[in-house]
Coordinates of C-alpha atoms in Angstrom, one line a residue:
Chain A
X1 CA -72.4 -2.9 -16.6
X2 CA -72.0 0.6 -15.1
X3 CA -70.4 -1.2 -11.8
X4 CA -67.9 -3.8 -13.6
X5 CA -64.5 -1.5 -13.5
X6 CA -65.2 -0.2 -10.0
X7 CA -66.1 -4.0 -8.8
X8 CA -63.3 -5.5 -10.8
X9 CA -60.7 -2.8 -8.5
X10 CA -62.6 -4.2 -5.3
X11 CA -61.8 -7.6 -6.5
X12 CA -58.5 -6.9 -7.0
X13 CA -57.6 -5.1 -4.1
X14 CA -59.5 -7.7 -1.8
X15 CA -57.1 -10.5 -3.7
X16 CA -54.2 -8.4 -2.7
X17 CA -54.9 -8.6 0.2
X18 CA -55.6 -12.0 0.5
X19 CA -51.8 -12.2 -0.5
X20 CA -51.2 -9.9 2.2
X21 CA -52.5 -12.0 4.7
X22 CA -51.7 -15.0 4.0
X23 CA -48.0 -13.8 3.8
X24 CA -48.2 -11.4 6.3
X25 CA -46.2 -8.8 3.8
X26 CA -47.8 -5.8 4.2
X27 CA -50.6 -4.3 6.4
X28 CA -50.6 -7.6 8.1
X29 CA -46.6 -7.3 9.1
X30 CA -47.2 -3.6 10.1
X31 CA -50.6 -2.3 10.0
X32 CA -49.2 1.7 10.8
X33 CA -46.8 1.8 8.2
X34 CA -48.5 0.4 5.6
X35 CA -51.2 2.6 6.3
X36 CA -48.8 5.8 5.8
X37 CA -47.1 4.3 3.1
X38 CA -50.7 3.3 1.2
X39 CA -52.4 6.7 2.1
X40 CA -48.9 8.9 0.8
X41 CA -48.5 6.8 -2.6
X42 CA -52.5 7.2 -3.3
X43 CA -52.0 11.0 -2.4
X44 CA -49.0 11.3 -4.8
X45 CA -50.5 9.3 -7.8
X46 CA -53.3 11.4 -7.0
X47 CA -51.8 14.4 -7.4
X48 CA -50.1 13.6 -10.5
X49 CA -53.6 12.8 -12.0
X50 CA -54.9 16.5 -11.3
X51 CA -52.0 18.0 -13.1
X52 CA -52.2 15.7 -15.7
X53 CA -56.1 16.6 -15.6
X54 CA -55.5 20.5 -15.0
X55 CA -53.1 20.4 -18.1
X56 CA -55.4 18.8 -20.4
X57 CA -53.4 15.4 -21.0
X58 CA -55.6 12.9 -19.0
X59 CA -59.0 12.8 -20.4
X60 CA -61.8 10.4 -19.0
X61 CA -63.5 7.8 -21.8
X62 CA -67.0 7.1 -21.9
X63 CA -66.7 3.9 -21.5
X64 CA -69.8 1.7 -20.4
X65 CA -67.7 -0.3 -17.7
X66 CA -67.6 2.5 -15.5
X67 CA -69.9 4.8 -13.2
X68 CA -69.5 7.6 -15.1
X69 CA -69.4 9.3 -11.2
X70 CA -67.2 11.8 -11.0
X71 CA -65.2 13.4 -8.3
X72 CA -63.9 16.2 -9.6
X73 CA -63.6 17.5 -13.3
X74 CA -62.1 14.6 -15.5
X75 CA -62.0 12.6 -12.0
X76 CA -64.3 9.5 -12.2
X77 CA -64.7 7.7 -8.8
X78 CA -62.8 4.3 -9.8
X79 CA -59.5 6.4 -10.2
X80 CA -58.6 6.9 -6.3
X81 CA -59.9 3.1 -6.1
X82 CA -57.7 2.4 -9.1
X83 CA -54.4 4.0 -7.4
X84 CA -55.4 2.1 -4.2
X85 CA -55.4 -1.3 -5.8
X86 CA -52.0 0.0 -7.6
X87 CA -50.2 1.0 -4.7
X88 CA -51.5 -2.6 -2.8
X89 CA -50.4 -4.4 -5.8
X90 CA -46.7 -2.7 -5.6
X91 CA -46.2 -2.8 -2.1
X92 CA -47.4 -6.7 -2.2
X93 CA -44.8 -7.3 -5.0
X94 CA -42.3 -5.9 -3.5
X95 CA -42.6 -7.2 -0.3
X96 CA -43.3 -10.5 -1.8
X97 CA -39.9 -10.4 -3.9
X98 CA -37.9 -9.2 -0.7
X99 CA -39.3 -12.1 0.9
X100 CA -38.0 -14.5 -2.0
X101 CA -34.6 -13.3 -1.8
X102 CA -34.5 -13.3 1.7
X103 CA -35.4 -17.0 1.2
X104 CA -32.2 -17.7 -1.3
X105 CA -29.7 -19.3 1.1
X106 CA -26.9 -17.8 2.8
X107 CA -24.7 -19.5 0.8
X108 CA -25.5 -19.2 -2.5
X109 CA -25.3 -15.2 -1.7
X110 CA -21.8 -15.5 -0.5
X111 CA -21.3 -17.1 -4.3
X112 CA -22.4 -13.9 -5.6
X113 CA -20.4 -11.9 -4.2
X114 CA -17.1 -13.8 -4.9
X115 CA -18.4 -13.6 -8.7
X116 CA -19.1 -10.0 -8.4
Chain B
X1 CA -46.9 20.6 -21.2
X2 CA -46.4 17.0 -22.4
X3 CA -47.2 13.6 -20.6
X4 CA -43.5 12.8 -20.9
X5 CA -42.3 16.3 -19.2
X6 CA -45.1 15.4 -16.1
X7 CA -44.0 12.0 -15.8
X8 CA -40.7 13.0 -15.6
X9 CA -41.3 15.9 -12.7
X10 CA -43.2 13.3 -10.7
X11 CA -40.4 10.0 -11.6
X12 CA -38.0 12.7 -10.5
X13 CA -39.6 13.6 -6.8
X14 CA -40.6 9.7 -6.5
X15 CA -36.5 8.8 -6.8
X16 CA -35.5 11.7 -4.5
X17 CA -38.1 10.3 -2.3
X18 CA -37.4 6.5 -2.9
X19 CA -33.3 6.8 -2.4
X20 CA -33.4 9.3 0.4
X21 CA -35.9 7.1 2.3
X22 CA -33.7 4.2 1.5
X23 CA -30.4 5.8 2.6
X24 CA -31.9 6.8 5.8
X25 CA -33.3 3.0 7.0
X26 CA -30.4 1.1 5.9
X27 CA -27.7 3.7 7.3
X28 CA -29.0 3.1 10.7
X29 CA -26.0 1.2 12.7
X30 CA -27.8 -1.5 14.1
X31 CA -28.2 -2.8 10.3
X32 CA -24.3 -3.4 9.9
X33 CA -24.5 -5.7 12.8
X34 CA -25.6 -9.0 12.1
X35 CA -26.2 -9.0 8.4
X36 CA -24.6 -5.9 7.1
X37 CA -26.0 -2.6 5.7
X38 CA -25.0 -3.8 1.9
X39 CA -26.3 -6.4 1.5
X40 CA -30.0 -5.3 3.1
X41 CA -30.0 -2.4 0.7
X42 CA -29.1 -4.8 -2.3
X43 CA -31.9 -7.2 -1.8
X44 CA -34.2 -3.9 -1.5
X45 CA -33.3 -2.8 -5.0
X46 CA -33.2 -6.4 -6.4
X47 CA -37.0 -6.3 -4.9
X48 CA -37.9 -3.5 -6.3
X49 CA -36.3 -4.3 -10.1
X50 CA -38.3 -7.9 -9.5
X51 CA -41.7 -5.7 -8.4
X52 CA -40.9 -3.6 -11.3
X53 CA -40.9 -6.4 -13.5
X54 CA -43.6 -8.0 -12.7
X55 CA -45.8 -4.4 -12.7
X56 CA -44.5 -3.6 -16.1
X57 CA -46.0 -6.7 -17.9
X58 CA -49.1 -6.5 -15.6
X59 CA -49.9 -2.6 -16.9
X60 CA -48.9 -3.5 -20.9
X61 CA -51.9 -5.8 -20.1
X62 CA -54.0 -3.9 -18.4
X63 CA -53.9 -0.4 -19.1
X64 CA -54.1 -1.9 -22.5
X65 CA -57.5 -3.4 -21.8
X66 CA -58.7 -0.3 -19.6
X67 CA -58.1 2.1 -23.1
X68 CA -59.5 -0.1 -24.7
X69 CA -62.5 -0.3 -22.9
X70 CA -62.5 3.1 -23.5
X71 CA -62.5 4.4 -19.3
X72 CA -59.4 7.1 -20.5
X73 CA -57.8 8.0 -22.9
X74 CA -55.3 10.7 -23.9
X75 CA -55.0 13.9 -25.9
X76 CA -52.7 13.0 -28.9
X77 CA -51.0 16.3 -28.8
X78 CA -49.6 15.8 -25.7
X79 CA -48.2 12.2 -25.5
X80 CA -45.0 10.9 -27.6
X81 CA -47.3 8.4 -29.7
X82 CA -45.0 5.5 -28.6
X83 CA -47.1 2.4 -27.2
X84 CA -46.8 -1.2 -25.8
X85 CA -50.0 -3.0 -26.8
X86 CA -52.5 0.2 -26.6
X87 CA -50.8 2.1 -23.3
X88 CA -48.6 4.8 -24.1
X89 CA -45.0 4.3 -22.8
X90 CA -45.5 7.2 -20.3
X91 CA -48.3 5.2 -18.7
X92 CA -45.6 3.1 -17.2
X93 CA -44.4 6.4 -15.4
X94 CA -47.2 5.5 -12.6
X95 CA -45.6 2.4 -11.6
X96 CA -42.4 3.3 -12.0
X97 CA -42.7 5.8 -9.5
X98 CA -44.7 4.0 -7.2
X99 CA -42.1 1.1 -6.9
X100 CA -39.0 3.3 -6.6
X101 CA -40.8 6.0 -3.7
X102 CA -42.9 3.3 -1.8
X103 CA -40.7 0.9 -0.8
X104 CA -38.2 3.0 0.6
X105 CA -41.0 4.9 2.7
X106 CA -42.0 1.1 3.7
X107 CA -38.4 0.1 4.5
X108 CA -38.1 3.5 6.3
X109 CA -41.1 3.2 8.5
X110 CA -40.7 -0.3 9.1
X111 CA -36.8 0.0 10.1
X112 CA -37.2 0.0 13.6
X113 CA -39.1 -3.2 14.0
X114 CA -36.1 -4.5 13.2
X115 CA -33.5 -2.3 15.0
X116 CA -34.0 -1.7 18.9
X117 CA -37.2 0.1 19.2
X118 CA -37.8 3.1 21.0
X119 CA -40.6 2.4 22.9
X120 CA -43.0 5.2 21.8
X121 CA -46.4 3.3 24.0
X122 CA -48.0 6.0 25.5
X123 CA -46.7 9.2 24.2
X124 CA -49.9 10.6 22.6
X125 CA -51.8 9.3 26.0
X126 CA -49.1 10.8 28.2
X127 CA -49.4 14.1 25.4
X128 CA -52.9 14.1 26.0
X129 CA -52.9 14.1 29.6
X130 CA -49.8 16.1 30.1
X131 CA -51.7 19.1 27.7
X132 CA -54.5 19.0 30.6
X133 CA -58.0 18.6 28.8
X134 CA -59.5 20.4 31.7
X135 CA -57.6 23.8 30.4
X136 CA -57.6 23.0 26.7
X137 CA -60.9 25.6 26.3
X138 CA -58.7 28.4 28.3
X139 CA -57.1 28.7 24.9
X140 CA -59.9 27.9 22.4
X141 CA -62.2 29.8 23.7
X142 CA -60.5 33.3 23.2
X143 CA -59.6 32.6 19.8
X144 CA -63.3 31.2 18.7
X145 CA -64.8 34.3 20.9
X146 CA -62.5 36.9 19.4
X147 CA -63.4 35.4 15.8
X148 CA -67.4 34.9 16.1
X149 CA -67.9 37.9 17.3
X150 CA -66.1 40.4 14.7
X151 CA -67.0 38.0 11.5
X152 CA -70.2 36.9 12.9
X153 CA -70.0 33.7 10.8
X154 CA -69.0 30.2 11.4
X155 CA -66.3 29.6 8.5
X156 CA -63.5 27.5 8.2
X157 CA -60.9 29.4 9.6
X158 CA -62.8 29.8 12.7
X159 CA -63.1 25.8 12.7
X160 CA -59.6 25.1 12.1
X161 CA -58.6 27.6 14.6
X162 CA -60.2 26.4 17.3
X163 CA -59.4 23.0 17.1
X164 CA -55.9 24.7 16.7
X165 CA -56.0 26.4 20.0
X166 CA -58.3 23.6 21.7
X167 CA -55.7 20.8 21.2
X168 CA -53.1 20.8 18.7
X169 CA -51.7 24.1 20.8
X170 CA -51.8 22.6 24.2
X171 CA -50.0 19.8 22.9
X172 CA -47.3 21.8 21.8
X173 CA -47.3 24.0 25.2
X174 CA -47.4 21.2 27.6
X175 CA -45.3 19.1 26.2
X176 CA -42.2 21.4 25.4
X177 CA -42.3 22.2 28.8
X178 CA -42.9 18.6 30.2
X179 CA -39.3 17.6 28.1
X180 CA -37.6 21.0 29.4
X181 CA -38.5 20.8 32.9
X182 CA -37.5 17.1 33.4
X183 CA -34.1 18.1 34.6
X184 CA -35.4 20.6 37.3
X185 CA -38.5 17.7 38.2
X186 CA -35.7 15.5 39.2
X187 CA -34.4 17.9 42.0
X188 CA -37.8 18.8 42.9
X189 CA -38.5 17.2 45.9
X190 CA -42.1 18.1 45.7
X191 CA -42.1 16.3 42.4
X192 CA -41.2 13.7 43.6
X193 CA -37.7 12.6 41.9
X194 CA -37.7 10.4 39.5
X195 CA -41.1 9.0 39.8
X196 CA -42.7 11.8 39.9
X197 CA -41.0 13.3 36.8
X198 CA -43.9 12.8 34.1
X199 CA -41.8 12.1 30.7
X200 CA -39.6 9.7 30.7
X201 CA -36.4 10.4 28.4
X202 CA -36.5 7.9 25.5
X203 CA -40.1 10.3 24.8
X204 CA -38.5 13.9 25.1
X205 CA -37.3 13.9 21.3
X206 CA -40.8 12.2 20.1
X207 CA -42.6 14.8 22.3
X208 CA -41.2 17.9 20.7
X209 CA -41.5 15.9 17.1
X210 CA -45.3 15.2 17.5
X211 CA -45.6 19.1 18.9
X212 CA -43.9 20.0 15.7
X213 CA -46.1 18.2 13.9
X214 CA -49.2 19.0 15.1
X215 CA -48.7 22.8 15.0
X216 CA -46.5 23.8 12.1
X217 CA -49.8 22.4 9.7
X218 CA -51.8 24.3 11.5
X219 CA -50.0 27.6 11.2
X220 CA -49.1 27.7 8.4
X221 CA -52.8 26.9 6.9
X222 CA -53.7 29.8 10.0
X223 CA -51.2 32.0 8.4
X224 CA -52.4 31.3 4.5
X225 CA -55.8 32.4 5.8
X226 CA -55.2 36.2 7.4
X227 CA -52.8 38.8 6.6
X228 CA -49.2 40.3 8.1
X229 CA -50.9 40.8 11.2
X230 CA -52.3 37.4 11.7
X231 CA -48.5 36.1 11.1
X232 CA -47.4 38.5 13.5
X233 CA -49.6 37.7 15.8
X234 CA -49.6 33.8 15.1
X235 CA -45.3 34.3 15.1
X236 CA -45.3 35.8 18.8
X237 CA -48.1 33.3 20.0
X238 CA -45.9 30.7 19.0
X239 CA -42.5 31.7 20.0
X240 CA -44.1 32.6 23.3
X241 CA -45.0 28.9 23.7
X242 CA -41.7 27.6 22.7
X243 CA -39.9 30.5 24.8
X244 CA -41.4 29.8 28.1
X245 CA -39.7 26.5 28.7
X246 CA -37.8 25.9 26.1
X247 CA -33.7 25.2 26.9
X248 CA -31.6 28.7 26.6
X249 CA -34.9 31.0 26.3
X250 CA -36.9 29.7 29.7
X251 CA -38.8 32.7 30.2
X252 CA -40.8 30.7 33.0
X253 CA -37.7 31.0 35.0
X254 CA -37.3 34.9 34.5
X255 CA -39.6 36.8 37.0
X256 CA -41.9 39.5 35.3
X257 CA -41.1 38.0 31.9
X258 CA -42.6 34.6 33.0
X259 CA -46.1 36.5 34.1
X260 CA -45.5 38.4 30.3
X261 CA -45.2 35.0 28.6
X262 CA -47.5 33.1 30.3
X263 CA -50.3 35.6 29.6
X264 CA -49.4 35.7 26.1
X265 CA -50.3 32.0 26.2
X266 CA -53.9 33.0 26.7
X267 CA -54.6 36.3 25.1
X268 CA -52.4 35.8 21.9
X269 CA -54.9 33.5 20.8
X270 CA -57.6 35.9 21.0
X271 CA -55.3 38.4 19.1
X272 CA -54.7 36.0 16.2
X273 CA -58.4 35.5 16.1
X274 CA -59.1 39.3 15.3
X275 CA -56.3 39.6 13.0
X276 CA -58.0 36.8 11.2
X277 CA -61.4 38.3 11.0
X278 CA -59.6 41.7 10.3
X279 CA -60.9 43.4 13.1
X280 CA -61.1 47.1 13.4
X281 CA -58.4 48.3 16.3
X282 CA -60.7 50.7 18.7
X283 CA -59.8 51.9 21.6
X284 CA -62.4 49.7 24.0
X285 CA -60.9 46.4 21.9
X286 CA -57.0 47.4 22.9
X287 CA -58.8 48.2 27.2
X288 CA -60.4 44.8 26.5
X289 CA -57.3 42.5 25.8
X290 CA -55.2 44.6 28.3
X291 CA -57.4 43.9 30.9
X292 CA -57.3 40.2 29.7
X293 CA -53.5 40.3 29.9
X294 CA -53.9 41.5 33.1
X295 CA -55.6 38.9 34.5
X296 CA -53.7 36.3 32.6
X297 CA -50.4 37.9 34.5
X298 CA -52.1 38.0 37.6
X299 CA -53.4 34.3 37.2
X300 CA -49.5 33.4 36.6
X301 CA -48.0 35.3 39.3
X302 CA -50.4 34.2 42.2
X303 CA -50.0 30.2 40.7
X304 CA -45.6 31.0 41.2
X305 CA -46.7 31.5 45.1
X306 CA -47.5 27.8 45.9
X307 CA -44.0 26.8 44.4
X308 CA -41.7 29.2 46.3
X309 CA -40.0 26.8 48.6
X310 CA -40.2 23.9 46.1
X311 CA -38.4 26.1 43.4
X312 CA -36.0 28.4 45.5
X313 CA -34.5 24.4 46.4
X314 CA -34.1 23.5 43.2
X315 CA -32.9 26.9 41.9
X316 CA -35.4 28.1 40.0
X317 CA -36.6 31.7 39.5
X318 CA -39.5 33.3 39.3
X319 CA -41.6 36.0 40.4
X320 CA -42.5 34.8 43.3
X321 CA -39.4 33.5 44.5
X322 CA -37.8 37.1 43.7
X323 CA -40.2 39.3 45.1
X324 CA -41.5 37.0 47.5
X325 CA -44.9 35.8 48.5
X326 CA -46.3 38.7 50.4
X327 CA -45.5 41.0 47.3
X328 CA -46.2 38.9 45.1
X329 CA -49.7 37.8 46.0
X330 CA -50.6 41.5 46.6
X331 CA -49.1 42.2 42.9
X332 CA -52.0 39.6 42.0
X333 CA -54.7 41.5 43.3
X334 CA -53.8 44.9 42.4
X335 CA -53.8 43.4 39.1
X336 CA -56.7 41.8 38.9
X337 CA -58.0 44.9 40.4
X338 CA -57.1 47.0 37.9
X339 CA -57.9 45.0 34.8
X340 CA -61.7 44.8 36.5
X341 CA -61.5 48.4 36.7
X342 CA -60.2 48.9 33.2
X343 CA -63.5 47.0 32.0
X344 CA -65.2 50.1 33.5
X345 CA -63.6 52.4 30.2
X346 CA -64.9 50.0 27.4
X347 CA -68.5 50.7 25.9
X348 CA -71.3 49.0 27.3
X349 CA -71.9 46.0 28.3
X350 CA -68.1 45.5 28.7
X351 CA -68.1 47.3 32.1
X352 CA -70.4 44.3 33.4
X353 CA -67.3 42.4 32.9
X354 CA -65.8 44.4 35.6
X355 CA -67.5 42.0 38.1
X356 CA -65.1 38.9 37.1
X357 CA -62.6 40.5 38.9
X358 CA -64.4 40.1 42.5
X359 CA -64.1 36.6 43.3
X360 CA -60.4 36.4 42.1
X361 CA -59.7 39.1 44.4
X362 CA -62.3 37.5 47.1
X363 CA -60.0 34.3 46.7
X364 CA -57.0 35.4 46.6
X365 CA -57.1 38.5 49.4
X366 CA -56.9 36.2 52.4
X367 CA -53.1 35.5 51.5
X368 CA -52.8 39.1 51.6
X369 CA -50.1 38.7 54.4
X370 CA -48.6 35.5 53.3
X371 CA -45.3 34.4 54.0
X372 CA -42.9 32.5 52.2
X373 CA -42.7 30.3 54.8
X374 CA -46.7 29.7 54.4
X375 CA -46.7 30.1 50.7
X376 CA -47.8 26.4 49.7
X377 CA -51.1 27.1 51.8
X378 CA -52.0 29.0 48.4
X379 CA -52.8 26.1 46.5
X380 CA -56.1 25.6 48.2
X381 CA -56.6 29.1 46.4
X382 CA -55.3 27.8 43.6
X383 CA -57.1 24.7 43.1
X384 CA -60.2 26.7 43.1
X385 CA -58.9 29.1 40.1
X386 CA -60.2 26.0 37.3
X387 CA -63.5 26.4 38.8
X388 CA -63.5 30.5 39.2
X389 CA -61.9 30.5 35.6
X390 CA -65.1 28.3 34.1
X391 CA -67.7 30.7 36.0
X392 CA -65.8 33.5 34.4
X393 CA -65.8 31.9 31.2
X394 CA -69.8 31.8 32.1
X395 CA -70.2 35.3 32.8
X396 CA -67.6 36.8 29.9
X397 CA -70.1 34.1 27.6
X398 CA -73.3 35.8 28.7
X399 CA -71.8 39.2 27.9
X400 CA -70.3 38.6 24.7
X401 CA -74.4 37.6 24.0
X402 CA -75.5 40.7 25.0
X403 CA -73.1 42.2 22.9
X404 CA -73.9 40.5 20.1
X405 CA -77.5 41.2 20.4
X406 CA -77.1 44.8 21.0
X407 CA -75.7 45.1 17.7
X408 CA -77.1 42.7 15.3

């Protein structure tokens, strides 16, 4: 049981990027950038955990999903996995959606701006 | 502090981020062109309101399950108490600011696939080779040396640092001045023109970028690690690297102050690693690095000789090409000379040191009555300095291991 969160992160990161590349949205349009962009949004989130952590808000369960490893006080090891499978998941939206309205014909945008 | 008051801080930085990054990629002209810069930026922020959306429904779900599976939770006292499904509303802070700040970096990063690329192939090769591997240790090896022997311990500054002064240093030297000296490479015949000039344009502004960005990290992690006189120290080492090529300062091209700099290049490393071990200033330590500046000005000076005619045609100054070749190359020996003898006045076993001095002045003597006409003979001299520098580095090792047993 101790493995089910971390494995169920793995799974869901590796069907992100399944998405990815079939798509080609995100490390599979532009394998540098979406490095940056994956490695600066898990340092942020990161970040914010600690100071939520160092100021006593964030508090790890005891759940009997997880590890129970930890990385650093409060810290389990799923978290960074966690805010890896997050960023993935945005950045595969969002790339997704620009795709989709990239799609919408020509037209019918030119009919949205007149109504605007 | 609350959860909301956190959130908020970090929402805040991510929209900074997010609209600054956006603002930059889509304000770059070549977007107006064919599509137009408003409507781009419109389908971003559509995107990331869809993306939103869709993350929104997918954490009520999720982060409810997670708390309820009891992996987190929060402290009461600090959160507002107001909850879709069982996730707190500042839960959705995370994805809020990931969707807003990572896009734009994305769309940033991404914006030149799109517009005309620079082509940056081969910049950190050409970096690479341009920063001359074969020196790199010139500059590491002070700065290690200077450190391990006064702390006597591998920590790690002493790590950081010499990776510092091995590479990220070098970078930073040799590349300024490749960018600086393209102009003056052109006219050089000996350079030969345009072919021969090593950077090519479109890579001058990504040059001094990666330089910047692989040294300001460094000092300033360097500089968090000593005192006032490592950032003195570190301050002059770096200004002397940016001064010695750099457009309006180009010391390199002002005789006497172009020996200075240059052996500044090579002993201010050394310096900045006694400041950062907090050294005690004695009087053999201060004979030590003068001698060392010595031979670091001598080094420069005799390397000018070779380039007389080359630089006098394309206007170029230095101390050879003012005081000529003859002077210039006896300069060098009186120099090296003198910083051997100066060895002599520090304690024992510096005055074995003294002995490095011979075979520069063994090399370098035959071109005791050089010309300027017969100045670019010197290079055979020359060439034979990387070699003469690594048996000195041999020697100056062995000593520093004498030392080191004489008074452990």
């Amino acid at each position: 049981m101790g493995v089910l969160y971390l494995g169920s992160l793995l799974l869901g990161i590796g069907c992100m990027l399944l998405l990815d590349h079939r798509f080609r949205l995100f490390f599979w349009r532009d394998a540098t950038a979406a490095a940056i962009v994956t490695a600066v949004g898990v340092l942020f989130l990161l970040a914010w955990d600690l100071a939520g952590i160092g100021l006593g808000i964030f508090l790890r369960g005891e759940g009997t999903i997880a590890t129970g490893l930890l990385i650093a006080p409060e810290l389990p090891i799923e978290e960074p996995v966690f805010l890896l499978f997050l960023v993935l998941c945005t950045m595969v939206l969002y790339t997704g959606a620009r795709r989709m309205l990239e799609r919408i014909p020509a037209r019918q945008r030119e009919r949205e701006k007149e109504n605007a | 502090m609350t959860y909301l008051v956190l959130a908020l801080l970090f929402i805040a930085a991510a929209v900074i981020a997010g609209a600054a990054f956006t603002r930059a990629a889509f304000a770059r002209p070549p977007f107006a062109g064919k599509d137009g810069a408003p409507g781009e930026r419109g389908r971003h922020w559509k995107a990331v309101g869809l993306a939103f959306a869709a993350l929104a429904v997918l954490t009520a779900v999720f982060d409810s399950v997670m708390i309820g599976l009891e992996l987190f939770h929060y402290d009461p006292a600090h959160i507002l108490g107001l909850r879709v499904g069982l996730a707190p509303i500042e839960d959705f802070a995370y994805p809020l600011a990931g969707v807003v700040a990572l896009p734009g970096l994305w769309v940033w990063l991404t914006r030149r696939s799109r517009a005309p690329q620079p082509n940056l192939k081969g910049l950190v090769p050409q970096a690479l080779l341009a920063s001359r591997p074969v020196s790199w240790i010139n500059t590491a090896y002070p700065f290690a040396a200077a450190m391990l022997l006064t702390t006597r311990e591998i920590d790690w500054v002493v790590i950081v640092g010499t990776f510092y002064f091995l590479i990220p240093y070098n970078l930073a030297m040799y590349g300024i001045n490749d960018v600086f000296d393209y102009e003056s490479d052109l006219k050089n015949p000996r350079k030969g023109g345009i072919e021969g000039a090593l950077l090519q344009p479109h890579l001058h502004r990504p040059m001094l970028w990666l330089a910047a960005i692989t040294n300001v990290p460094f000092l300033v992690v360097l500089a968090f690690a000593g005192g006032p006189a490592a950032w003195v120290s570190l301050a002059v080492s770096a200004f002397a690297v940016v001064a010695y090529s750099a457009a309006g300062l180009r010391f390199k091209e002002r005789p006497v102050l172009d020996s200075l700099t240059s052996s500044t290049h090579f002993v201010s490393p050394a310096v900045v690693g006694l400041a950062l071990a907090g050294a005690n200033v004695t009087p053999g330590l201060l004979i030590l690095l003068a001698a060392f500046f010595l031979w670091g000005m001598a080094a420069h000076a005799f390397g000018a000789v070779q380039d007389i005619e080359p630089d006098r045609q394309a206007g170029i100054g230095s101390i050879a090409t003012v005081i000529g070749a003859r002077r210039t190359v006896r300069l060098a020996v009186v120099l090296w000379l003198v910083a051997g003898l100066a060895m002599l006045a520090t304690p024992w076993p510096g005055p074995l040191a003294a002995i490095i001095a011979v075979p520069y002045i063994i090399n370098c003597a035959p071109y005791w009555n050089v010309t300027d006409t017969t100045a670019a003979r010197t290079n055979v001299a020359w060439r034979r300095f990387i070699w003469l520098n690594y048996g000195s580095g041999f020697l100056v090792t062995l000593i520093f291991i004498l030392q080191w047993s004489l008074t452990s």
